[in-house]
PDB file of C-alpha atoms in Angstrom:
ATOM      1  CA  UNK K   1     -60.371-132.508 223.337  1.00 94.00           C
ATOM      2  CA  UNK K   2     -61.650-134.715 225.687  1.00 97.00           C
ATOM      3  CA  UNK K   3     -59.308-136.419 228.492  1.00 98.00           C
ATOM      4  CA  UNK K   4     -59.084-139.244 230.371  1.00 98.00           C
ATOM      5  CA  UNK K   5     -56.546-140.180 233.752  1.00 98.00           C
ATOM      6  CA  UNK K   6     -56.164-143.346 235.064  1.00 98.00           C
ATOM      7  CA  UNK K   7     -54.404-144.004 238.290  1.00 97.00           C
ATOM      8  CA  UNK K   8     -55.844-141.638 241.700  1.00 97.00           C
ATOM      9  CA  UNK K   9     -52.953-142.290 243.946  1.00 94.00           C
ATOM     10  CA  UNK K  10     -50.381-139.634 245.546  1.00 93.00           C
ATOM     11  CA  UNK K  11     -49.709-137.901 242.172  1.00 96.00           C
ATOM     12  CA  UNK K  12     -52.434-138.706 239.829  1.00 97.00           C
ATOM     13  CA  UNK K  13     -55.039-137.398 242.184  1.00 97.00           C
ATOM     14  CA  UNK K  14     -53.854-133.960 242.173  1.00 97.00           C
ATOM     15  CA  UNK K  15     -52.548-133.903 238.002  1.00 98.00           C
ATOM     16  CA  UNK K  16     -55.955-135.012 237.575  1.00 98.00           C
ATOM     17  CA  UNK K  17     -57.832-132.273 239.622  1.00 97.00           C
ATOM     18  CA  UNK K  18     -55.309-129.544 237.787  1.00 98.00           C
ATOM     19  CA  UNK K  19     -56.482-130.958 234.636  1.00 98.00           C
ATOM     20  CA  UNK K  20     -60.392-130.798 235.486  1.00 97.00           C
ATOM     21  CA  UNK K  21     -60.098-127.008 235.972  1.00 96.00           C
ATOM     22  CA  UNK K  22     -59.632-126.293 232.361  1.00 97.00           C
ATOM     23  CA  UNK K  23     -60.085-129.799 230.472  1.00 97.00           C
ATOM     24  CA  UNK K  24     -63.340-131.895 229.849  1.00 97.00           C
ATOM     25  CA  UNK K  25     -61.669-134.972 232.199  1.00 98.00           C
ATOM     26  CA  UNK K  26     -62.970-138.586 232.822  1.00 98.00           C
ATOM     27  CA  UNK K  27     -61.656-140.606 235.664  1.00 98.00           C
ATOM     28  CA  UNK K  28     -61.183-143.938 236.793  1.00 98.00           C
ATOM     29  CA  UNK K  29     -59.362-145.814 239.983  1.00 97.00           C
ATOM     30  CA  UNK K  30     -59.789-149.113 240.966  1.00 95.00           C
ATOM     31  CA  UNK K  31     -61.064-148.229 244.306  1.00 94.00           C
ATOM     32  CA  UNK K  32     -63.957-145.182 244.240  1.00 93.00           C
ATOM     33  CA  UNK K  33     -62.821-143.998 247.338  1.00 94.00           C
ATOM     34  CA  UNK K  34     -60.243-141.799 245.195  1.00 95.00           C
ATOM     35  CA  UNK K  35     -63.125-140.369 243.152  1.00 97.00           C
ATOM     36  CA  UNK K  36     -64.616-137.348 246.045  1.00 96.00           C
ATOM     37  CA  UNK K  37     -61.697-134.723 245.936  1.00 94.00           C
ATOM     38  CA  UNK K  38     -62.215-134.705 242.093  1.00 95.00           C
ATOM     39  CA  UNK K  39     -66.167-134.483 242.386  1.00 94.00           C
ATOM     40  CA  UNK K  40     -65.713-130.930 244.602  1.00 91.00           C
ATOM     41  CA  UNK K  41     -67.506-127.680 242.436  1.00 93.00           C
ATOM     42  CA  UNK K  42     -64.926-126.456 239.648  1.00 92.00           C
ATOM     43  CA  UNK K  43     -63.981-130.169 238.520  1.00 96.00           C
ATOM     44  CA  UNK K  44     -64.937-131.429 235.114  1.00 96.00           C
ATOM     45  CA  UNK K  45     -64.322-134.939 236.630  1.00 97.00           C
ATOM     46  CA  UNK K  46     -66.610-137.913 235.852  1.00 97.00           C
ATOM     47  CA  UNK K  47     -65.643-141.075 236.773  1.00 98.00           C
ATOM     48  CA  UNK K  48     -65.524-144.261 234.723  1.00 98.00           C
ATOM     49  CA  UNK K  49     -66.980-147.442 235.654  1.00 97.00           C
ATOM     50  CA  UNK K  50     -63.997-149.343 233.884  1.00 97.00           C
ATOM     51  CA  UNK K  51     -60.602-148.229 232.388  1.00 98.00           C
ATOM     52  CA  UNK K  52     -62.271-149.701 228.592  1.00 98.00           C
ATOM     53  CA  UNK K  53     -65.002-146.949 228.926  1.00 98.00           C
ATOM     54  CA  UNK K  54     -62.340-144.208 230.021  1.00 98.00           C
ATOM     55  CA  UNK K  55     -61.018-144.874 227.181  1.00 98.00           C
ATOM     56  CA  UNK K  56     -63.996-144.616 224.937  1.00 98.00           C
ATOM     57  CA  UNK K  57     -65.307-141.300 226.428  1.00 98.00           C
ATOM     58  CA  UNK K  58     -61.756-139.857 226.051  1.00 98.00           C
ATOM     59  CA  UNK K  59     -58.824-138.794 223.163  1.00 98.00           C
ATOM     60  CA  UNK K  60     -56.127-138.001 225.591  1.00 98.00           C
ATOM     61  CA  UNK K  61     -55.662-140.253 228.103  1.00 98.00           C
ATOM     62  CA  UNK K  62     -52.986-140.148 231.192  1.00 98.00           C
ATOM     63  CA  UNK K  63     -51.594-143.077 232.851  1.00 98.00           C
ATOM     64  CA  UNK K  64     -50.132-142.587 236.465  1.00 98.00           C
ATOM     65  CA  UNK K  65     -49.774-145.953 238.440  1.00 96.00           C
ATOM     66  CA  UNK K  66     -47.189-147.702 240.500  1.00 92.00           C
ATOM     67  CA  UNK K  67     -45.478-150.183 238.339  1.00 94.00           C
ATOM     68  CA  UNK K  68     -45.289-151.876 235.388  1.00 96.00           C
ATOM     69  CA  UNK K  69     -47.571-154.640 236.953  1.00 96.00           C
ATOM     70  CA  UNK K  70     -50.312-152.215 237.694  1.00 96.00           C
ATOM     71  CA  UNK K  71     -50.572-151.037 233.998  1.00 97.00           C
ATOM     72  CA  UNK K  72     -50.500-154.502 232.785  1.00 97.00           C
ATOM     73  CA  UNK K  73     -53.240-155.294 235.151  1.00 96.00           C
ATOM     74  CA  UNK K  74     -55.473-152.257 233.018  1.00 96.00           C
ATOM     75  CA  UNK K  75     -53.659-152.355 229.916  1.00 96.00           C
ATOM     76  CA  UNK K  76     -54.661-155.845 228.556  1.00 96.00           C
ATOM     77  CA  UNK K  77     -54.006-157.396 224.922  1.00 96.00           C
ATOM     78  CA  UNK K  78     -58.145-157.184 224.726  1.00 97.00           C
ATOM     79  CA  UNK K  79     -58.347-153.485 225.383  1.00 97.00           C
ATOM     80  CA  UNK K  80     -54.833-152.060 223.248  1.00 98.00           C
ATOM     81  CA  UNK K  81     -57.000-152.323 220.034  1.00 98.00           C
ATOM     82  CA  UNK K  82     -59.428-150.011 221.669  1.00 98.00           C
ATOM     83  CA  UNK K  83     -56.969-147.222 221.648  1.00 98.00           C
ATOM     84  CA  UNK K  84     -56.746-146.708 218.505  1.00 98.00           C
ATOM     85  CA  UNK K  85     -57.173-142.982 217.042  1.00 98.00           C
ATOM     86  CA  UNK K  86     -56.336-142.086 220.691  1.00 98.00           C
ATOM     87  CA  UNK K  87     -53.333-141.129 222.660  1.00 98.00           C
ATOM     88  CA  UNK K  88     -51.642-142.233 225.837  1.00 98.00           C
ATOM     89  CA  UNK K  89     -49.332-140.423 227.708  1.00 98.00           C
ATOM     90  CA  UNK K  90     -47.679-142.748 229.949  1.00 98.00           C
ATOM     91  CA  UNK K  91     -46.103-140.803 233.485  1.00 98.00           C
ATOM     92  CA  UNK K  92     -45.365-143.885 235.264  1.00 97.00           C
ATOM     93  CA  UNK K  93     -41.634-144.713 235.864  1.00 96.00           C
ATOM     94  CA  UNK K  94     -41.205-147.934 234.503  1.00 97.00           C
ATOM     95  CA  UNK K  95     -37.976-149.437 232.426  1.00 97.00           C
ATOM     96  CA  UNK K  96     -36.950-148.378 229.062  1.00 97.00           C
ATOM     97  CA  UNK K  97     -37.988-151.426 227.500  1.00 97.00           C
ATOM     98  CA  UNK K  98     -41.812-151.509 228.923  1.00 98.00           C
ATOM     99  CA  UNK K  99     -42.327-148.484 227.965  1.00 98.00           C
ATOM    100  CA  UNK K 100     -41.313-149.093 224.437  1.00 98.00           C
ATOM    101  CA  UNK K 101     -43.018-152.261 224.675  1.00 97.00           C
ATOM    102  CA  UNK K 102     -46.182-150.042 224.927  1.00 98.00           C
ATOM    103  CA  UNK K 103     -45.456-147.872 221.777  1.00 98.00           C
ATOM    104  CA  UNK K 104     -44.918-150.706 220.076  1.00 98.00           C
ATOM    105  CA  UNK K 105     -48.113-152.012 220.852  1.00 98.00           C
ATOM    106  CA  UNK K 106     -50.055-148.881 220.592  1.00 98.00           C
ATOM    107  CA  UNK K 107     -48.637-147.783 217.737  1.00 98.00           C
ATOM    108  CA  UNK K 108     -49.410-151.206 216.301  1.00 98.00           C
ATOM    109  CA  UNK K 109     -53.308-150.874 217.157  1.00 98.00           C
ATOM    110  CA  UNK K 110     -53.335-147.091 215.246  1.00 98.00           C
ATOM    111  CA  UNK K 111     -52.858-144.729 218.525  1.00 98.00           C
ATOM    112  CA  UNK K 112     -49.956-142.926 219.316  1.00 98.00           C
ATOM    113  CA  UNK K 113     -47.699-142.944 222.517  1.00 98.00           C
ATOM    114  CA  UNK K 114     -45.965-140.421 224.332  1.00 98.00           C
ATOM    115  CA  UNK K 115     -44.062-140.717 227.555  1.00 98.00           C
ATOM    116  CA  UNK K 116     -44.275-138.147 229.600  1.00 98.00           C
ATOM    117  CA  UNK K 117     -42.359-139.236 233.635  1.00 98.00           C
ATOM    118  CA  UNK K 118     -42.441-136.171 236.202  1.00 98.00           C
ATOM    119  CA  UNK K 119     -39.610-134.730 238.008  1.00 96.00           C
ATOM    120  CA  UNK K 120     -41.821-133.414 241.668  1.00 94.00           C
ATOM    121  CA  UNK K 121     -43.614-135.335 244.064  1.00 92.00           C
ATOM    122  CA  UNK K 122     -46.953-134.406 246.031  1.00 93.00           C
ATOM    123  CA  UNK K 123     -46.938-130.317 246.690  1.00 94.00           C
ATOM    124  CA  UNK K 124     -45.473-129.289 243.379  1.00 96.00           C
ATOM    125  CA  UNK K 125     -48.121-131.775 241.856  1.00 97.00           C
ATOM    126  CA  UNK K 126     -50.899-130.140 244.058  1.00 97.00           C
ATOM    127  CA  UNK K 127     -49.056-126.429 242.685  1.00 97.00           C
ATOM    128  CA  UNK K 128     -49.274-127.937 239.151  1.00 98.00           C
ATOM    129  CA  UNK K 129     -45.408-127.000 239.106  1.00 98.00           C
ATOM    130  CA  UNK K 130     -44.486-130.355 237.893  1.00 98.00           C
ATOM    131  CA  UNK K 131     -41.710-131.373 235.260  1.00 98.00           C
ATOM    132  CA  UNK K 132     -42.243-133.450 232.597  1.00 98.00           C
ATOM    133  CA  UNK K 133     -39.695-135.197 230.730  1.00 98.00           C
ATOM    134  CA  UNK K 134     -41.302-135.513 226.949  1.00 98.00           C
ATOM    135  CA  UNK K 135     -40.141-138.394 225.093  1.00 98.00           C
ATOM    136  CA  UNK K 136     -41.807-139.563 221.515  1.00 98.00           C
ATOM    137  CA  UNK K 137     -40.534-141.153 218.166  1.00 96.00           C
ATOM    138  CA  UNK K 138     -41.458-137.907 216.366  1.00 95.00           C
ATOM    139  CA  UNK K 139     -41.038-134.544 218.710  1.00 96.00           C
ATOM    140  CA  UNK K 140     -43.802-133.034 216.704  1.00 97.00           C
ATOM    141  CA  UNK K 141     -45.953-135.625 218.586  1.00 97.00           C
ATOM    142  CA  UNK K 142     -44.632-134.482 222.445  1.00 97.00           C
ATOM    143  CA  UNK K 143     -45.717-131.238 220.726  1.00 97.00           C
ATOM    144  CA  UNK K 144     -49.096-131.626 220.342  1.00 97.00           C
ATOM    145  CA  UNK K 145     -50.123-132.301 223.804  1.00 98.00           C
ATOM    146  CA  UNK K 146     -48.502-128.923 225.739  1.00 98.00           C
ATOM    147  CA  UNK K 147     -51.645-127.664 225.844  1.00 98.00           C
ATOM    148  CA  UNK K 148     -53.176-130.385 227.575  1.00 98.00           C
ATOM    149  CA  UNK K 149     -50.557-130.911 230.312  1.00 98.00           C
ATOM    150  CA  UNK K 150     -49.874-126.759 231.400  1.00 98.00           C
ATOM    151  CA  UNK K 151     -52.247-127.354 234.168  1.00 98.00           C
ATOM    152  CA  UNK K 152     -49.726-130.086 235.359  1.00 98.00           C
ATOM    153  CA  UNK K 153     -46.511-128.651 234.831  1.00 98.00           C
ATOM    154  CA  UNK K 154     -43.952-125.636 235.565  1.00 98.00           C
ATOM    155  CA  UNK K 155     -41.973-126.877 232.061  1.00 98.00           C
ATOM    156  CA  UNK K 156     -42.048-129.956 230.327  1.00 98.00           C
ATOM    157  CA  UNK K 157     -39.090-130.245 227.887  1.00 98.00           C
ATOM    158  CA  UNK K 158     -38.239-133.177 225.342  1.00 98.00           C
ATOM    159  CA  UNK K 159     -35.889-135.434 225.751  1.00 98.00           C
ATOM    160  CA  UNK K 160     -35.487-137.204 222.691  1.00 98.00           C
ATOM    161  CA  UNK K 161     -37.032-140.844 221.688  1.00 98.00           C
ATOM    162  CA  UNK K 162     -39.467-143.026 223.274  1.00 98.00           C
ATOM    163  CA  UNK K 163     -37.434-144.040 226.678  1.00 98.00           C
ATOM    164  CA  UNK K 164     -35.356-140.737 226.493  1.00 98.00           C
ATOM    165  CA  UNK K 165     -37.670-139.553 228.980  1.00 98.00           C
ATOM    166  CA  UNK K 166     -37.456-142.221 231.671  1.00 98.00           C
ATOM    167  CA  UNK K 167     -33.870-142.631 231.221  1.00 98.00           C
ATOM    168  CA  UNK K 168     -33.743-138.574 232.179  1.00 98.00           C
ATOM    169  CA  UNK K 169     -36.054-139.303 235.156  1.00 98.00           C
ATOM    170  CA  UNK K 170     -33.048-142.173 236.161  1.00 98.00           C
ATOM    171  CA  UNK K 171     -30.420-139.539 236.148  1.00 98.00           C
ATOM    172  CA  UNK K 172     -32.667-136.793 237.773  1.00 97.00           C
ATOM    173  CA  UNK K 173     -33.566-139.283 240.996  1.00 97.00           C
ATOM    174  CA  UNK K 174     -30.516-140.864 241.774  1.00 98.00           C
ATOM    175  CA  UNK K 175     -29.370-137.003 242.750  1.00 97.00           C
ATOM    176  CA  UNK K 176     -32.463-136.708 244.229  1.00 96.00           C
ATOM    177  CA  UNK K 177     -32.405-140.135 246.190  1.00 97.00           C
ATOM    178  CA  UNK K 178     -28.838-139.814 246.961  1.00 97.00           C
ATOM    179  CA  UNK K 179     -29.538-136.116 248.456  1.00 97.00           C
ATOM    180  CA  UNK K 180     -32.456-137.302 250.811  1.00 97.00           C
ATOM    181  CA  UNK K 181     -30.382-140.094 252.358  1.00 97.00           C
ATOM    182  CA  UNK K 182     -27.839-137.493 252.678  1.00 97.00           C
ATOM    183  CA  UNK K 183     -29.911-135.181 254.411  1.00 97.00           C
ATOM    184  CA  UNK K 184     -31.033-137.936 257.028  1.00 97.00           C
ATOM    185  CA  UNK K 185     -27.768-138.843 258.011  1.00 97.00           C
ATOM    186  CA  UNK K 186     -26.939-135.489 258.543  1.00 97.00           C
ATOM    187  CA  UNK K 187     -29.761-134.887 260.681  1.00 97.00           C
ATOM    188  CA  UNK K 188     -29.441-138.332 262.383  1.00 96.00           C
ATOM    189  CA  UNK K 189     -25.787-136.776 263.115  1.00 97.00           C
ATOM    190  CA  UNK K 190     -26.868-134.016 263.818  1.00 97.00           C
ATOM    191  CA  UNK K 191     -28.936-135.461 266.410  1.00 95.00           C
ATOM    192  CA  UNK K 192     -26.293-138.383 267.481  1.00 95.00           C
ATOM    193  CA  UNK K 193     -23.993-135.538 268.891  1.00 96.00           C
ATOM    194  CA  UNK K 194     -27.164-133.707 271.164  1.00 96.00           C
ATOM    195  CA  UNK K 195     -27.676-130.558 268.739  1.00 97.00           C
ATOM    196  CA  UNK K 196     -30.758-128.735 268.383  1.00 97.00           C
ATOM    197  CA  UNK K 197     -32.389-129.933 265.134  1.00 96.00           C
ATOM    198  CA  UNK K 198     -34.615-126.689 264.772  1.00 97.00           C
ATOM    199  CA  UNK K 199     -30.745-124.649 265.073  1.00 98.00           C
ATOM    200  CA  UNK K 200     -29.703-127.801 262.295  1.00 97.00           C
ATOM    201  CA  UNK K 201     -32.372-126.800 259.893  1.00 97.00           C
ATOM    202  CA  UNK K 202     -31.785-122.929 260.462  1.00 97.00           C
ATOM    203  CA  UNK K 203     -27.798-123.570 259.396  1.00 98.00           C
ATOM    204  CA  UNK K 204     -28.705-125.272 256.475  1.00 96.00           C
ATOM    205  CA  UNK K 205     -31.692-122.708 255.478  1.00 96.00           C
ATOM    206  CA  UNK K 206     -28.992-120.171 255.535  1.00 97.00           C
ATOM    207  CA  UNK K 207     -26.347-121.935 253.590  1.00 96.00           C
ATOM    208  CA  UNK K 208     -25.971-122.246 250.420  1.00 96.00           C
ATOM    209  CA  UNK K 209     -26.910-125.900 250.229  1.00 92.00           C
ATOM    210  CA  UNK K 210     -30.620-124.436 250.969  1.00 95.00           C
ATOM    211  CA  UNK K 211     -33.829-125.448 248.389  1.00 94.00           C
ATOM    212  CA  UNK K 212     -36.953-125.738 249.035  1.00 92.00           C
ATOM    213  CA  UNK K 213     -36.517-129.554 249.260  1.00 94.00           C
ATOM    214  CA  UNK K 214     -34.490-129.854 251.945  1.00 95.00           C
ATOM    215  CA  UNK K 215     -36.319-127.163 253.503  1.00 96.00           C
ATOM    216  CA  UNK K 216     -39.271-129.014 253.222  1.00 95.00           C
ATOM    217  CA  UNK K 217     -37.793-132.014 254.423  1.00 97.00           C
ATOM    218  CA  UNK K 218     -35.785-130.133 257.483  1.00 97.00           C
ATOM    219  CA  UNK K 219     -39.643-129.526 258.576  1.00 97.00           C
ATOM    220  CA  UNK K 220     -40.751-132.810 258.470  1.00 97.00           C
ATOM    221  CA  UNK K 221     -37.957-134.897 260.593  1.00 97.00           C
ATOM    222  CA  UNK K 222     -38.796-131.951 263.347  1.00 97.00           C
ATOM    223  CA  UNK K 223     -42.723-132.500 263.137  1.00 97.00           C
ATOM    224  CA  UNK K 224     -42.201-136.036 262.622  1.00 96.00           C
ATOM    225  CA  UNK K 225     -44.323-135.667 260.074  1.00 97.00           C
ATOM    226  CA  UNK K 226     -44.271-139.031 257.862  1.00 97.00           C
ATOM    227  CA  UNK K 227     -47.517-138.760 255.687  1.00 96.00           C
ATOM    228  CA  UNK K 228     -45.853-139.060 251.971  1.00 94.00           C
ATOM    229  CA  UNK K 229     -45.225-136.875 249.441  1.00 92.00           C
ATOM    230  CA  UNK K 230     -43.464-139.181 248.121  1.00 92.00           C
ATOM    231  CA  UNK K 231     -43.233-142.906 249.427  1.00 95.00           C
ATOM    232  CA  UNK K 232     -40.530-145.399 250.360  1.00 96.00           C
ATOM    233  CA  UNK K 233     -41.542-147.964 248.302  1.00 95.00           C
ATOM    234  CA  UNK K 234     -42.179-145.327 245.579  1.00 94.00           C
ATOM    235  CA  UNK K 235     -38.075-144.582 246.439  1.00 95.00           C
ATOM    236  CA  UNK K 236     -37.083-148.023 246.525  1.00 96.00           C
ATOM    237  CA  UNK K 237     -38.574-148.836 243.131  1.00 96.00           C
ATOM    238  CA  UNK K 238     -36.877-146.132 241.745  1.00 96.00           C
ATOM    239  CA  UNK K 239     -33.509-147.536 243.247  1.00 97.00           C
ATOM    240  CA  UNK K 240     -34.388-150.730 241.403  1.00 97.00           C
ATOM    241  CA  UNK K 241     -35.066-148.847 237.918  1.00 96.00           C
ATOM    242  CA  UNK K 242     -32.052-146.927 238.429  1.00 97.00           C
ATOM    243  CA  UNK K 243     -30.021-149.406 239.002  1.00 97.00           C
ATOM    244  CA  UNK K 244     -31.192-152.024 235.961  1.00 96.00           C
ATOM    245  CA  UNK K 245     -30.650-148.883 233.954  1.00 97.00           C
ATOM    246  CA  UNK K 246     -27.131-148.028 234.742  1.00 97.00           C
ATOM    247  CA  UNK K 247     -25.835-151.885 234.421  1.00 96.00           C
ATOM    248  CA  UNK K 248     -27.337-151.621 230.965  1.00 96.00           C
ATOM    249  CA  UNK K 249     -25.273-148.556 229.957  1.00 97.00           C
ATOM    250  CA  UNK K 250     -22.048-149.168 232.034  1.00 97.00           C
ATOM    251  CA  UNK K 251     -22.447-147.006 234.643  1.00 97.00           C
ATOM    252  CA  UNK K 252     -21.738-147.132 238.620  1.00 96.00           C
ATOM    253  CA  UNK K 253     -24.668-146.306 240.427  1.00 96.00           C
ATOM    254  CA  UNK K 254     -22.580-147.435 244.333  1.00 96.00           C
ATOM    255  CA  UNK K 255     -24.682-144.633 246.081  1.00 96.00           C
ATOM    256  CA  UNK K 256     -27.973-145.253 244.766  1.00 97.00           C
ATOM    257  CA  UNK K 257     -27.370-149.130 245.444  1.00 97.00           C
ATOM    258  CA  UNK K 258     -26.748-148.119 249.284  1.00 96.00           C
ATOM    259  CA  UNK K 259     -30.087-146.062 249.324  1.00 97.00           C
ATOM    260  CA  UNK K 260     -31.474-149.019 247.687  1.00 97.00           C
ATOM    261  CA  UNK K 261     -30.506-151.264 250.600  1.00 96.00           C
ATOM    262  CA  UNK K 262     -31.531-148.308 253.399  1.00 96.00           C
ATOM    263  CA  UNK K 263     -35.217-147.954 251.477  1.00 97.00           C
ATOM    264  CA  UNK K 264     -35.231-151.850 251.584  1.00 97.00           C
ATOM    265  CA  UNK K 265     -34.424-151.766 255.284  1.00 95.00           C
ATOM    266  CA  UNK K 266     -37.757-149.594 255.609  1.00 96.00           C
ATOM    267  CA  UNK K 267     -39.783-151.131 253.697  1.00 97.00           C
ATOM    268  CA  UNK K 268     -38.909-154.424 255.843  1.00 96.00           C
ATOM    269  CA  UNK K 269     -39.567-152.514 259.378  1.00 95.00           C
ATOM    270  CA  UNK K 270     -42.916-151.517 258.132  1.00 97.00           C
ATOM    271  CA  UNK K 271     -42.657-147.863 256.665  1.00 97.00           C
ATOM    272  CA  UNK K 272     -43.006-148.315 252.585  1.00 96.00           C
ATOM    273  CA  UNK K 273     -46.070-146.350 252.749  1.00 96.00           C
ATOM    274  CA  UNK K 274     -44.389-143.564 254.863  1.00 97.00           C
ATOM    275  CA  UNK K 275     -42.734-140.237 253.062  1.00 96.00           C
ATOM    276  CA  UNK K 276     -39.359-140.636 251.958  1.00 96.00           C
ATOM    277  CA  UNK K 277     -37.291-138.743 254.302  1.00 97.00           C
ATOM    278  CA  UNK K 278     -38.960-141.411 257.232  1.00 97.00           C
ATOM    279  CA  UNK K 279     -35.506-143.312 255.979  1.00 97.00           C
ATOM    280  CA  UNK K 280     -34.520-141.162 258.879  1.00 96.00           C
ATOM    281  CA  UNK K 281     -35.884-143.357 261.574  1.00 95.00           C
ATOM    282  CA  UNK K 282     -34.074-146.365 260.046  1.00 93.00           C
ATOM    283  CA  UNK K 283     -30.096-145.426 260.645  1.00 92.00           C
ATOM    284  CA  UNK K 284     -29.314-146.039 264.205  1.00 78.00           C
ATOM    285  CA  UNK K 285     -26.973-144.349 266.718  1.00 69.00           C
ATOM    286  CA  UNK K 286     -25.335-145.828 269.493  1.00 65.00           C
ATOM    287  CA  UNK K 287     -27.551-147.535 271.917  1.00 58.00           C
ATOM    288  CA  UNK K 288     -30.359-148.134 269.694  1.00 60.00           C
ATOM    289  CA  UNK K 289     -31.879-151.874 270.091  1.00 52.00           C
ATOM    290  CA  UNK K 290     -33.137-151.627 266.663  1.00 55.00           C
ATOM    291  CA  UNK K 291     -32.763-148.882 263.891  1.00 56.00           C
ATOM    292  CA  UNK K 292     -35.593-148.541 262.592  1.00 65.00           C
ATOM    293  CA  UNK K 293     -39.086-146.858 264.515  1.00 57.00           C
ATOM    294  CA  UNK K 294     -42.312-148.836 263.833  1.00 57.00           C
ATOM    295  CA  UNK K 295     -44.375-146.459 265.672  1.00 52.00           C
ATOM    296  CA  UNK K 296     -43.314-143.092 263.587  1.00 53.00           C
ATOM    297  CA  UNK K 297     -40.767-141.807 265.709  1.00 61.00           C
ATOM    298  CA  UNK K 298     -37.772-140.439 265.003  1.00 66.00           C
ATOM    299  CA  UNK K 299     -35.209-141.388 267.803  1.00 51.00           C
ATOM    300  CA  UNK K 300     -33.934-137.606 268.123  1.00 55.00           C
TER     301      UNK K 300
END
């Protein structure tokens, strides 16, 4: 079987080296300055000079970009018709109804579609401890590619339907966006009132509130370290998903729409590149002239 992965950014670079231990793997980016981590001794990786010949030189083929813009931008009407006899998993978060817009079309042109969003963010994607959420008309199909996506994932389980899978990613971020904004208040409180924030993260480590997320996280607010894992705007998009999603079932989403408006804030001030717990740096305490840090700071 030979595979294909378009999309090099935060998480596809790192599927895609997992996946060029043990597959055949073809790779393409728009900019080439992605490509050297996969071209390191071990990789199977050869880049693509387009997405139409990725496609060609591959029967599996992995989509991880930003939006549903981006995969519009790659996916056009001209090259659909190329995929037929070939399969595309799909582990972008985008709506319900974009993603079954692409099985329709796929299916339409004679390949098949499988949606497969991911439950992790940079580390576990570097760990290949990933989760995918497996959604596909026909489970038999979500079946036939667990071979293929082991070097990716700690479990991948099936969730039903095409859009199954990205309405389980919906419910499975809003705890996780509502927990990180959570965490950085507390810590901004924690700081507010003049505690030690390494004693703050030892309380916590020892509770039983403890994971290795907010572990993780803990050690980033007292490193200030900002680089991303996983982004703001990556966070705030997800708000926006979210949201859509639970006005079309009837649900309240009130905390994830306040995180929306807190990742917005960031965004504004300059950060939607910066890791997701840098949401930190944007909720003031008193005597602040601004709330949010340009400069990577947090005001502890």
């Amino acid at each position: 079987m030979r595979l294909g992965f378009l999309g090099l950014g935060t998480m596809g670079t790192p599927m895609a080296l997992n996946l060029s231990h043990h597959f055949p793997l073809t790779v393409w980016n728009r900019s080439p300055s992605k490509y050297p981590p996969l071209l390191q001794p071990g990789s199977t990786a050869k880049p693509a000079a387009t997405p139409l010949q990725l496609i060609h030189q591959s029967d599996l083929i992995f989509l991880m970009l930003f939006n549903e813009q981006a995969i519009l931008s790659i996916l056009t009407p001209d090259l659909i018709p190329h995929l037929r006899n070939k399969t595309l998993v799909n582990t972008s978060s985008v709506s319900v109804p974009f993603s079954q817009h692409l099985n329709t079309s796929i299916t339409t042109a004679g390949g098949t579609f499988i949606e497969m969003p991911v439950s992790g963010s940079k580390i576990p994607a570097q760990q290949g401890r990933l989760v995918g959420m497996l959604a596909a008309n026909n489970p038999s199909l979500a079946d036939s590619i667990r071979t293929y996506i082991q070097p990716m994932t700690s479990a991948a389980i099936y969730c039903g339907p095409v859009g199954s899978g990205l309405k389980m990613k919906y419910a499975v971020n809003t705890f996780l966006i509502t927990v990180t904004v959570g965490l950085a208040e507390a810590a901004n409180l924690a700081s507010a009132q003049g505690l030690d924030l390494d004693a703050f993260g030892q309380v916590l480590e020892a509770g039983p509130m403890a994971s290795a997320y907010s572990k993780l996280k803990v050690d980033k607010i007292l490193r200030e370290d900002w680089s991303a894992q996983a982004t703001i705007k990556d966070c705030y998009n997800s708000t926006q998903l979210i949201t859509a999603a639970a006005e079309g079932a009837g649900a309240e989403t009130l905390l994830t729409q306040l995180c929306g408006s807190l990742y917005k804030r960031a965004i504004e001030s300059g950060l939607a590149d910066e890791d997701m717990i840098s949401v930190v740096k944007c909720l003031p305490k008193r005597g602040d002239e601004e709330c949010c840090d340009k400069k990577g700071g947090f005001q502890g």
